[in-house]
Short mmCIF file of C-alpha atoms and ligand atoms in Angstrom, two decimals:
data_model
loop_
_atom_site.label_atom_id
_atom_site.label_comp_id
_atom_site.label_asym_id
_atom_site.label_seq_id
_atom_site.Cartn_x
_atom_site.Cartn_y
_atom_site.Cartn_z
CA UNK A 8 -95.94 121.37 59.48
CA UNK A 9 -92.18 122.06 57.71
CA UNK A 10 -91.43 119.22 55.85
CA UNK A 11 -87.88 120.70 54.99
CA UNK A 12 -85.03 119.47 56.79
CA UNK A 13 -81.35 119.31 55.84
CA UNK A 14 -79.39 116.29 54.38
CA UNK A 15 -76.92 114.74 57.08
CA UNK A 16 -73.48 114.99 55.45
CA UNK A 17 -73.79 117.51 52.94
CA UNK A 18 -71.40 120.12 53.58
CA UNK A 19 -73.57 123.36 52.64
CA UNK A 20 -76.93 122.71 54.09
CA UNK A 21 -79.40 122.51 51.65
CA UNK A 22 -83.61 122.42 52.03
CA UNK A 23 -85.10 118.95 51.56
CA UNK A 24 -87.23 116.27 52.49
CA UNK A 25 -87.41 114.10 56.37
CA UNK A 26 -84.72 112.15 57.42
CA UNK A 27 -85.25 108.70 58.56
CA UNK A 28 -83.71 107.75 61.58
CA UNK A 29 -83.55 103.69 62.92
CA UNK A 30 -81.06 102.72 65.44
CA UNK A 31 -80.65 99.09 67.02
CA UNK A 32 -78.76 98.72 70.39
CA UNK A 33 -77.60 94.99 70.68
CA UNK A 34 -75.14 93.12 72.36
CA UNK A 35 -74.52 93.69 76.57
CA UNK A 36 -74.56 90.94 79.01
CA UNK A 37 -78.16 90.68 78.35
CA UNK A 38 -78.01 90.04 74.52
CA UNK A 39 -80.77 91.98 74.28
CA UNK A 40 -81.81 94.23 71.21
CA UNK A 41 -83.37 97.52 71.30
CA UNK A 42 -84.96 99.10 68.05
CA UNK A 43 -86.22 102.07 67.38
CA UNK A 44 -86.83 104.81 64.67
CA UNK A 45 -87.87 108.58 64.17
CA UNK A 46 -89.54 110.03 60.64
CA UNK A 47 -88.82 113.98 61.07
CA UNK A 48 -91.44 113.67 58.69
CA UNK A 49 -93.76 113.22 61.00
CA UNK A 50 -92.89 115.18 63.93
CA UNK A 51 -94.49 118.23 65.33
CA UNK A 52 -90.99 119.79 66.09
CA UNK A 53 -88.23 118.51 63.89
CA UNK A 54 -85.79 120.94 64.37
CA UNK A 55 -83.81 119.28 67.61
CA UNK A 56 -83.57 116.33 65.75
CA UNK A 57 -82.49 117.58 62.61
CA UNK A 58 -79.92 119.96 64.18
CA UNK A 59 -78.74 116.66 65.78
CA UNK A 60 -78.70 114.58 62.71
CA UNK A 61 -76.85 117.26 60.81
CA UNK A 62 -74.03 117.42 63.47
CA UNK A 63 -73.55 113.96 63.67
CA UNK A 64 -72.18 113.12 60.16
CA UNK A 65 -70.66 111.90 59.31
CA UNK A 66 -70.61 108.93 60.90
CA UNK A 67 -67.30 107.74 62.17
CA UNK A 68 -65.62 104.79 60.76
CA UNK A 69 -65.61 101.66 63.06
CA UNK A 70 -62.23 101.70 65.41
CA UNK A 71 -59.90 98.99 65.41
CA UNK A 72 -61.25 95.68 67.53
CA UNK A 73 -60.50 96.26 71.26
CA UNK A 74 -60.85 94.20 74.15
CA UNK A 75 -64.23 94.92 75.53
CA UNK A 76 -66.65 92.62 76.15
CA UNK A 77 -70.00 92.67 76.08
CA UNK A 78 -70.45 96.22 75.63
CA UNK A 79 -73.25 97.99 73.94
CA UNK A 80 -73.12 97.52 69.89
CA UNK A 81 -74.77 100.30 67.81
CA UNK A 82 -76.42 99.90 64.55
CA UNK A 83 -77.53 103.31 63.13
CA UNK A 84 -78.79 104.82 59.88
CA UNK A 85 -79.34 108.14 58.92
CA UNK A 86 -80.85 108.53 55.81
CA UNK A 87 -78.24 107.14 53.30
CA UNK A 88 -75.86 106.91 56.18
CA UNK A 89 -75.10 103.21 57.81
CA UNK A 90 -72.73 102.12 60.45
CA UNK A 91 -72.65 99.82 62.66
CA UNK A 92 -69.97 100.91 65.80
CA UNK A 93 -68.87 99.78 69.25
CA UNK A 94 -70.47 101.64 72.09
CA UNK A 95 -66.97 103.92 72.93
CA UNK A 96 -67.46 104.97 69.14
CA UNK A 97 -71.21 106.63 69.77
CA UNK A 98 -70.07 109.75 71.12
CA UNK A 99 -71.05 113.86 70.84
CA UNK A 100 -73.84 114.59 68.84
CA UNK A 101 -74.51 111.03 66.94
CA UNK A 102 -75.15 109.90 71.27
CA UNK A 103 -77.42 112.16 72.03
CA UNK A 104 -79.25 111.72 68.69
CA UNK A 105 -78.73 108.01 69.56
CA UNK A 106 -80.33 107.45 73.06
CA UNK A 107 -82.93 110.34 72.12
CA UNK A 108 -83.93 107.99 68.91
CA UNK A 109 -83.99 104.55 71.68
CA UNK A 110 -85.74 106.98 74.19
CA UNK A 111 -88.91 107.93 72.05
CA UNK A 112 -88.42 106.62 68.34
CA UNK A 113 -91.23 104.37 67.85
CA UNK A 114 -90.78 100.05 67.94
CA UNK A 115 -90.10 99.23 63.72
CA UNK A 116 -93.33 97.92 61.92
CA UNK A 117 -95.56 99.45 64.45
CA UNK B 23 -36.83 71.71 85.13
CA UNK B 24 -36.53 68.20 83.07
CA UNK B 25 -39.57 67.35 80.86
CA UNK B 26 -42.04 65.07 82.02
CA UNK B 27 -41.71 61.41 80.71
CA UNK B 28 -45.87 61.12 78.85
CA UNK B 29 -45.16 57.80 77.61
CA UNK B 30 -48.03 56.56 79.72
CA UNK B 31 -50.77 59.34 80.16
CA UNK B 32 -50.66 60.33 83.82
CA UNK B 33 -54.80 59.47 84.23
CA UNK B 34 -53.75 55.87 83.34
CA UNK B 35 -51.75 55.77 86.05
CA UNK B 36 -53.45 57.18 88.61
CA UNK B 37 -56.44 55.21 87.23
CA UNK B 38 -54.15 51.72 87.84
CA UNK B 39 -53.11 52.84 91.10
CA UNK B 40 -56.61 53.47 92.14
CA UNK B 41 -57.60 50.14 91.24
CA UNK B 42 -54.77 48.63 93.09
CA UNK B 43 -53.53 46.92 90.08
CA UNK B 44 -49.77 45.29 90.46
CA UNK B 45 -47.19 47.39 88.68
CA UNK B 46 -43.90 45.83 88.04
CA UNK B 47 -40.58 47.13 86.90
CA UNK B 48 -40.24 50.12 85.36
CA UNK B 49 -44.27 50.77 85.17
CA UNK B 50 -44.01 50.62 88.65
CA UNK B 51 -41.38 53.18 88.94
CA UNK B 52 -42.44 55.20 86.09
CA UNK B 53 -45.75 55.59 87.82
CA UNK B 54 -44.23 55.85 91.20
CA UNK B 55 -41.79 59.18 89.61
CA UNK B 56 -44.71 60.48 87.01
CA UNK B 57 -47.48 60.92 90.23
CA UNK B 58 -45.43 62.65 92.15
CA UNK B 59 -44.32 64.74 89.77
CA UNK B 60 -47.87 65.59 88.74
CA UNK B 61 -48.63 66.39 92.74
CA UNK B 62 -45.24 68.60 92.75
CA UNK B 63 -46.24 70.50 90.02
CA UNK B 64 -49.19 71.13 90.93
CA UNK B 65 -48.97 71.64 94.47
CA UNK B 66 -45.68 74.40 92.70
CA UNK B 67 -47.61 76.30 90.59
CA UNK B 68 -49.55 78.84 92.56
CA UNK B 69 -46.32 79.05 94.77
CA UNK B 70 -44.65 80.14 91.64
CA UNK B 71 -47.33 82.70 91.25
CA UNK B 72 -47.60 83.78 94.78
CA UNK B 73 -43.62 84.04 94.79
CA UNK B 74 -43.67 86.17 91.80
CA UNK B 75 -45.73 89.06 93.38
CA UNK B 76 -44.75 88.56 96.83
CA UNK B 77 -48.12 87.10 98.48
CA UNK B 78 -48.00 84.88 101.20
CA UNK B 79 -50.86 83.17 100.71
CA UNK B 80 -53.16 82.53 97.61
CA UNK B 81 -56.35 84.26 97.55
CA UNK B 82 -58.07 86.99 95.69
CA UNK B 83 -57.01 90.44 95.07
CA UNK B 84 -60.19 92.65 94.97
CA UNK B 85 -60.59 96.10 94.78
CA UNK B 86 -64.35 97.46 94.39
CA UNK B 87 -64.71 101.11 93.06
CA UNK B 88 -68.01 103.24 92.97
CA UNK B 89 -68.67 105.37 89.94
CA UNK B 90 -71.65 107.29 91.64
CA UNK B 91 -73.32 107.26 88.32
CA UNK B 92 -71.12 108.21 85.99
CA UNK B 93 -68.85 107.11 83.32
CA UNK B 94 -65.43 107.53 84.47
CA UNK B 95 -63.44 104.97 85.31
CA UNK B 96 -62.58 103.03 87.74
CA UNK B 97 -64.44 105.53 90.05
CA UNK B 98 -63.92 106.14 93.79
CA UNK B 99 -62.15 103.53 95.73
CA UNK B 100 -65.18 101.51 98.22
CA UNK B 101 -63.69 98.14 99.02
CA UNK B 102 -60.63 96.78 99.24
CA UNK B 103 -59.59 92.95 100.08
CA UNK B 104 -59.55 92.25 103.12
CA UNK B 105 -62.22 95.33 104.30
CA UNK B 106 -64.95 94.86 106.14
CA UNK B 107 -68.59 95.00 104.46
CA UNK B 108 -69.20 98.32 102.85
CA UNK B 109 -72.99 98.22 103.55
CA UNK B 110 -73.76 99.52 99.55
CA UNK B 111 -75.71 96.14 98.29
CA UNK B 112 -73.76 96.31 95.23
CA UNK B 113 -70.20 97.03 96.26
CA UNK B 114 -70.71 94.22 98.48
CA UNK B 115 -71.71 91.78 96.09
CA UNK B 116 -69.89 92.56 93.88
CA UNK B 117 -66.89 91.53 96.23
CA UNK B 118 -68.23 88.52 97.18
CA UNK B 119 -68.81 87.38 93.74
CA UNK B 120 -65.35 88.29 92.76
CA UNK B 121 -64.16 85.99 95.41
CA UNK B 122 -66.82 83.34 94.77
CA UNK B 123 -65.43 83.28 91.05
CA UNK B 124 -61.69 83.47 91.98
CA UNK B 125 -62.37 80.56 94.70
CA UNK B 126 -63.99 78.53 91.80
CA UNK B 127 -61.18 79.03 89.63
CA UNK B 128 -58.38 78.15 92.20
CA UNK B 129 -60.42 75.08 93.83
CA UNK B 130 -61.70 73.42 90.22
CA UNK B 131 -58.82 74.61 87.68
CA UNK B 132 -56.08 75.49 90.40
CA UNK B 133 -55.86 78.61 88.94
CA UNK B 134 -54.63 81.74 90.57
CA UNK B 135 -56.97 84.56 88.86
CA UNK B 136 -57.50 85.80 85.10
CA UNK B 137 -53.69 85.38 84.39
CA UNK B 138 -52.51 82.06 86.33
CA UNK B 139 -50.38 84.42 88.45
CA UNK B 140 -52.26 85.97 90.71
CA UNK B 141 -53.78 89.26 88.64
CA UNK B 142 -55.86 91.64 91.04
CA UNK B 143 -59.36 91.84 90.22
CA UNK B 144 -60.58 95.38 89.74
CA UNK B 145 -64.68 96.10 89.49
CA UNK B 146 -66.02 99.40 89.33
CA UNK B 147 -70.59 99.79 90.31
CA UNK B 148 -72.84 102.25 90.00
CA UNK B 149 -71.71 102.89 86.56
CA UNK B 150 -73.93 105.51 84.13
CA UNK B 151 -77.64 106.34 85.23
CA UNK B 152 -79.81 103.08 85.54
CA UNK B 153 -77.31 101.56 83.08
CA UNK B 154 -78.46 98.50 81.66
CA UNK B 155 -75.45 96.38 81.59
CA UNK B 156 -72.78 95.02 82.64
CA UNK B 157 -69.41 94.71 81.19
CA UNK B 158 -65.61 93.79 80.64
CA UNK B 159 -63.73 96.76 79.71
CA UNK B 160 -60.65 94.96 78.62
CA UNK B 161 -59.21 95.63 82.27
CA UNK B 162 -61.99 95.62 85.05
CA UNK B 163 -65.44 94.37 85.51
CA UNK B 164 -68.20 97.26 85.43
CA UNK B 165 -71.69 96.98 86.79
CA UNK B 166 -74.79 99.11 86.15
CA UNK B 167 -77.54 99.58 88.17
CA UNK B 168 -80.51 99.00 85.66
CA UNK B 169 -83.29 100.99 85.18
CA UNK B 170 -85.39 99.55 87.81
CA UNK B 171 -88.14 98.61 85.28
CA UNK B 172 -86.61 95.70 83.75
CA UNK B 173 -83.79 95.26 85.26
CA UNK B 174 -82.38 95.67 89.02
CA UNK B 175 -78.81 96.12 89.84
CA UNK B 176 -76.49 93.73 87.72
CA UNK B 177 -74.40 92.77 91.25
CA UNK B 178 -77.28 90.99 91.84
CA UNK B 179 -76.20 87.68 89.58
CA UNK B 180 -73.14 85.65 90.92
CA UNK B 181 -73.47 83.93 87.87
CA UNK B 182 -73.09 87.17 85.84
CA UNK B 183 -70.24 88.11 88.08
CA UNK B 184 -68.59 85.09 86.83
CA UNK B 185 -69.10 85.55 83.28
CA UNK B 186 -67.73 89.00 83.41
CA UNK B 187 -64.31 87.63 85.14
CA UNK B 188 -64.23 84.58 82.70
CA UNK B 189 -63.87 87.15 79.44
CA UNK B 190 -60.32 88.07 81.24
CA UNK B 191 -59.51 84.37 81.64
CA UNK B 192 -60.66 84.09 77.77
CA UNK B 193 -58.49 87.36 77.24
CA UNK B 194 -55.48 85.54 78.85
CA UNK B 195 -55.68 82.07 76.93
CA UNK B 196 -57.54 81.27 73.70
CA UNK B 197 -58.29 85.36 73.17
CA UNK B 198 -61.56 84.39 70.95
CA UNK B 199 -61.97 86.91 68.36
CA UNK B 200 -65.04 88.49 69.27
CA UNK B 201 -67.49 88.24 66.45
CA UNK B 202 -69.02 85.61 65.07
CA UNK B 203 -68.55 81.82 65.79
CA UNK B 204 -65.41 82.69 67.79
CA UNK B 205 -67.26 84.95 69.32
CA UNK B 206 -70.00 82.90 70.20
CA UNK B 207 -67.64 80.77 72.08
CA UNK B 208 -65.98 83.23 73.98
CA UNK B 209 -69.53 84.41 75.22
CA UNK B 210 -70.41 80.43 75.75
CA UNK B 211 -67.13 80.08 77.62
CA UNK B 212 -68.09 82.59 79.98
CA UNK B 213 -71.57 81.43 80.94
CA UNK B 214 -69.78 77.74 81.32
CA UNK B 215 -67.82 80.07 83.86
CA UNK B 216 -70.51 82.14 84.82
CA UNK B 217 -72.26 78.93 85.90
CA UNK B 218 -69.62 76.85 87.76
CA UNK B 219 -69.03 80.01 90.09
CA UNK B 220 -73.13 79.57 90.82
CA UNK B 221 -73.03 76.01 91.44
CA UNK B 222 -69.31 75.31 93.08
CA UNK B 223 -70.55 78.16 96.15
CA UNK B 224 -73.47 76.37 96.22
CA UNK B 225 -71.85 72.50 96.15
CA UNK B 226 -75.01 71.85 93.41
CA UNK B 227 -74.59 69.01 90.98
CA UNK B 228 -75.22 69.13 87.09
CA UNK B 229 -78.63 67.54 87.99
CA UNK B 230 -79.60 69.88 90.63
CA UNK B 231 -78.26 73.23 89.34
CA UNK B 232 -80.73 75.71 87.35
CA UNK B 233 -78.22 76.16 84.29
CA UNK B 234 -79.55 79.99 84.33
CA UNK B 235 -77.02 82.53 83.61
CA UNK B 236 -78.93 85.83 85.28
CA UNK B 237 -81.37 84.70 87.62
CA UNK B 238 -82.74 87.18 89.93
CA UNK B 239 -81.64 90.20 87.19
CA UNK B 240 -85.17 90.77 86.15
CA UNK B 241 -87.26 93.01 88.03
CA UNK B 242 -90.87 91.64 89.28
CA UNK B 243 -93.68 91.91 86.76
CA UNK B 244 -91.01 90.52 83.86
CA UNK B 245 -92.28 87.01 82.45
CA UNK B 246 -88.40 86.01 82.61
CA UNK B 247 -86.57 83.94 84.85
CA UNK B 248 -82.80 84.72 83.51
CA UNK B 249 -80.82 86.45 80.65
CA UNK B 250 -80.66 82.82 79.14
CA UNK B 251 -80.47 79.21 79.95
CA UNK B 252 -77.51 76.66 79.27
CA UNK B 253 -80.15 74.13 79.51
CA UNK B 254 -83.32 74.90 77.09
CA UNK B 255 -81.60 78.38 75.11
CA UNK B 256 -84.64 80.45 73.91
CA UNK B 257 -86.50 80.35 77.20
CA UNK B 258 -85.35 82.53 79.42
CA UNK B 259 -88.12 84.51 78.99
CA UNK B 260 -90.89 85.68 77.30
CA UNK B 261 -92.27 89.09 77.84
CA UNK B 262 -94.43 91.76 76.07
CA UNK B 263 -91.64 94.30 76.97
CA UNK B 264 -88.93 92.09 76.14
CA UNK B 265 -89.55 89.62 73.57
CA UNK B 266 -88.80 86.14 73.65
CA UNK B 267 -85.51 84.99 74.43
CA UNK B 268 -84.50 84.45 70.44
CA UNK B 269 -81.14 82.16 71.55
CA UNK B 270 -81.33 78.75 69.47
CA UNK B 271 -80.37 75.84 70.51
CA UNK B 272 -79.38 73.84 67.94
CA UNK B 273 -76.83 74.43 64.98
CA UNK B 274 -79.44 74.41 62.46
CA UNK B 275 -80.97 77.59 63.90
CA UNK B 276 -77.87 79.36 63.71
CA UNK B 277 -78.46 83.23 63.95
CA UNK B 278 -76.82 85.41 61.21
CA UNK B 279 -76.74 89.13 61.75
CA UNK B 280 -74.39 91.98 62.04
CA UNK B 281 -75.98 92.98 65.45
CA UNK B 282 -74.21 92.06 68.47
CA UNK B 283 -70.51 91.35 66.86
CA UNK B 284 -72.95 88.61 64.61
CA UNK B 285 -74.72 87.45 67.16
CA UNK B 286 -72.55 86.29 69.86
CA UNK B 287 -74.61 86.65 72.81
CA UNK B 288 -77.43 84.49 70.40
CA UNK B 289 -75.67 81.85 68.91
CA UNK B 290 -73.82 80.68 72.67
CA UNK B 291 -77.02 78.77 73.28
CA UNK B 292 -75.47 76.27 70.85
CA UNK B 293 -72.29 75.40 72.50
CA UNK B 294 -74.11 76.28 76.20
CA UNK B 295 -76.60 73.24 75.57
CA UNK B 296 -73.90 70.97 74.30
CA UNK B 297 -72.13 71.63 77.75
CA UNK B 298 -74.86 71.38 79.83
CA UNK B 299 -75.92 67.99 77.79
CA UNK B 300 -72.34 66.96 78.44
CA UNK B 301 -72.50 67.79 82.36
CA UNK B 302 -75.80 66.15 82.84
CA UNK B 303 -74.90 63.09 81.25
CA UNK B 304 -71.59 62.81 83.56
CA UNK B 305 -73.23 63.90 86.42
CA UNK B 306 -71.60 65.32 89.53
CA UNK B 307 -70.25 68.72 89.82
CA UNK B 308 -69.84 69.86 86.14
CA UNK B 309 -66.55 71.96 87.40
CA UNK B 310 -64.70 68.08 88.12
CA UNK B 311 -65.29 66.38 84.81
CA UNK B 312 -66.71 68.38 81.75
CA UNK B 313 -65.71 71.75 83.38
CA UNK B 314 -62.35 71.00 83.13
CA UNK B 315 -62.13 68.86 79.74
CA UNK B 316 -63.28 72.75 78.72
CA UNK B 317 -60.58 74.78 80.91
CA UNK B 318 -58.25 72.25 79.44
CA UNK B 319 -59.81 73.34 75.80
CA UNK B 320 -59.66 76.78 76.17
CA UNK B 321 -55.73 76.73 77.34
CA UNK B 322 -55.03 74.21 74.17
CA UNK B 323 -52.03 75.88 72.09
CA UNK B 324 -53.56 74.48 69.31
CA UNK B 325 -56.87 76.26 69.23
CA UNK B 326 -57.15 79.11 67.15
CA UNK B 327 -57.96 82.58 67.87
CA UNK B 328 -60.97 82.41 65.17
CA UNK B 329 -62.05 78.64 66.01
CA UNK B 330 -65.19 78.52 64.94
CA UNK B 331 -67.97 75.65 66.97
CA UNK B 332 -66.43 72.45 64.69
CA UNK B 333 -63.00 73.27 65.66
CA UNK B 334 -63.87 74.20 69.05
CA UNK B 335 -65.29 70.74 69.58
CA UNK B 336 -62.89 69.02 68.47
CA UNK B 337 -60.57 70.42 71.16
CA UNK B 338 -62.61 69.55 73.35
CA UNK B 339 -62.42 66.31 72.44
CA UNK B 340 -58.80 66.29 72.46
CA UNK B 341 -58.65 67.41 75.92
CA UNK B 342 -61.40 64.92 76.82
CA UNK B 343 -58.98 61.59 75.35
CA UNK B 344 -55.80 63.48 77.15
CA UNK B 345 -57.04 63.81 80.63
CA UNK B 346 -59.62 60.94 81.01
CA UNK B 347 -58.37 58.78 78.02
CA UNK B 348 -59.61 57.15 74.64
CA UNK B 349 -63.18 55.64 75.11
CA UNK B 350 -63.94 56.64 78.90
CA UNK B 351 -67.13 57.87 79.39
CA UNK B 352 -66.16 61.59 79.71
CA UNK B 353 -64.98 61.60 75.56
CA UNK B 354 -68.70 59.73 75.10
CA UNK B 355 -70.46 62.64 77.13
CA UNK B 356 -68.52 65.10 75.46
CA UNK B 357 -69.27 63.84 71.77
CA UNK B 358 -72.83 63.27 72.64
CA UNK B 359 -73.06 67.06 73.60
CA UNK B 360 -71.94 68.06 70.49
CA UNK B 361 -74.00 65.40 68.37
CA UNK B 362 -76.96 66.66 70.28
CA UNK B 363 -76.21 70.51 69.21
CA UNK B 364 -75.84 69.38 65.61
CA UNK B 365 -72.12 70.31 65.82
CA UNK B 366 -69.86 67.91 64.07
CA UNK B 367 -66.23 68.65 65.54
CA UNK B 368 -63.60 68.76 63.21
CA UNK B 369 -61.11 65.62 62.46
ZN1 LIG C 13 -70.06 88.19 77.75
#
């Protein structure tokens, strides 16, 4: 198994070790929060994920306050990366990545 | 128009003219001119709003656009006021709710929509692919469908309905900043909203009502019975999928986080038990008495953008003392509330 991938935000991509990636979905009507996270590490096929992680750095900066309410709020690392961003600021790549990470990242401590 | 003479509070007056009590001279005048001022102005105001946009008659303005599963907004037009049923389950409730919450707010408040003056009320369903939420973009209401696992379509909840309308009544008075304890209120102050709308269509009083804020969301097989309850926060439900509802319920148990704009959708239970322990202990329909000491609240001048739960309470106080006076039971209920949240309101 490759256990090169590429660091998110480096402008030259470079071999190194797996990227860690956790993302929490909180907020909505519901309150509810959703956590999950992906070691590429440990993955038979890294390379979608990697290719995703790499293209989504880096992360935008929050936008100004607006006047939703109770929309989605996204808490997302990615490796050294850390922001925490409004729903309408998950977009391109860093979504994708995003909902793929909810969709089959595994529950923390588990 | 000349300002009203508040020498003598107008509850006082209507209070001694309830009881029949004598009033002589200029009391008796006073009270005579200051009633029927209070019944002109109110009995003026929505004309004032209905003149302003041309409308006849007061009554909601919806207009109920289907997204078809996407994410552009508002979506194709489905429903407007005034059209028959559309047969899709979720346009059509989400009309009705829109007019259950717009009846609510006229009837209790005498308020003409979001904006006192007779805003439309825009909702867009069947928003995203078995989207999990619903929402206030600022402008409209927007309604998923769920996923169909956990949860069905988010129509399905007048209460929720309600909540969703109440963040543009928030947006148009006390415009809570959204994070943190100001936050927390403005999500409280919707559910407050959320759950008049449930209980005024249904004519339920504080002791009858269920206090849930998204009952019949859940799909069957969830151990849940709502999104959360006003009554006991943190038991809404408790499922292996879910989790347990993690609202507290009492200031002590405050949540601190960066998730959900700092837990705003969490740390509501607070101030939702200290109304609900505020409406119980009046009684009644919770939209007469504490319902409106809170309207009042939330239109005070003097409350701050960023009030956090002290400050917040001790509005609520004020508009307790103003419209049902010093000492009457409604300031007791009010104060007890907050004493039994662990929220001392500020002096
Ligand atoms: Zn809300």
């Amino acid at each position: 198994m490759s256990r090169t991938g590429r660091v998110p935000g480096a402008a030259e991509a470079r071999e190194v070790g797996p990227v860690r990636i956790a993302v929490s979905r909180s907020g909505g009507v519901a309150g509810m929060v959703r956590r999950a996270e992906v070691d590429t590490d440990g993955l038979d096929d890294p390379a979608p994920w990697l290719s995703l992680a790499d293209r989504a750095v880096p992360l935008p900066e929050p936008p100004a306050p607006g006047r939703a309410r109770d929309a989605f709020t996204w808490t997302i690392e990615l490796g050294d990366h850390r922001a925490v961003l409004p729903d309408r600021a998950v977009t391109g790549p860093l979504r994708d990545l995003a909902e793929r990470t909810l969709a089959h990242g595994r529950s923390p401590g588990r | 128009m000349a300002p009203r003479c508040s020498i003598v509070p107008p509850y006082l007056l209507s209070r001694l003219v309830e009881a029949g009590v004598p009033l002589e001279g200029d009391v008796a005048a006073l009270a005579t001119r200051t009633l029927a001022t209070d019944v002109r102005l109110r009995a003026e105001r929505p004309e004032r709003a209905r003149a302003r946009i041309g409308r006849p008659e007061p009554g909601p303005q919806r207009t109920v656009d289907d997204a078809q599963g996407g994410t552009d907004l508002p979506g194709r037009t489905a429903r407007r006021e005034g059209d028959p049923p559309s047969g899709d389950v979720a346009v059509d409730e989400a009309y009705d709710g829109l007019g259950a919450t717009w009846t609510m707010l006229f009837e209790a408040f005498e308020r003409d929509s979001l904006d006192d003056a007779g805003r439309p009320l825009p909702a867009t369903v069947h928003y995203g692919d078995r989207y999990d939420n619903a929402f206030w973009d600022g402008e409209r209401m927007v309604f998923g469908d769920g996923d169909g696992q956990v949860f069905g379509r988010f129509t399905a909840s007048v209460s929720v309905i309600g909540h969703e309308l109440a963040h543009g009544v928030v947006q148009y008075t006390a415009d809570l900043v959204y994070r943190g304890q100001p936050g927390a209120l403005n999500e409280h102050v919707a559910d407050v909203v959320g759950a008049l709308v449930e209980q005024h269509a249904a004519r339920q009083r504080a002791e009858e009502a269920t206090w849930l804020i998204g009952a019949g969301l859940f799909q069957p097989g969830i151990d849940g019975v709502a999104l959360r309850s006003m009554a006991a926060p943190g038991t809404a439900y408790d499922d292996p999928l879910l989790g347990r509802d993690p609202q507290p319920a009492h200031y002590d148990d405050y949540v601190v986080t960066d998730e959900d704009d700092g837990g705003v959708h969490l740390n509501s239970g607070i101030p939702n038990r200290a109304f609900h322990l505020a409406a119980t202990a009046l009684g009644g329909f919770a939209w007469e008495r504490a319902g409106l000491v809170w309207y009042d609240a939330l239109r005070d001048p003097g409350l701050s953008r960023e009030a956090d739960f002290a400050a917040f309470a001790a509005t609520t106080l004020a508009a307790a003392e103003a419209r049902f006076g010093a000492g009457s039971e409604e300031v007791d209920a009010v104060a007890s509330g907050w004493a039994g949240v662990g929220v001392e309101p500020d002096r």
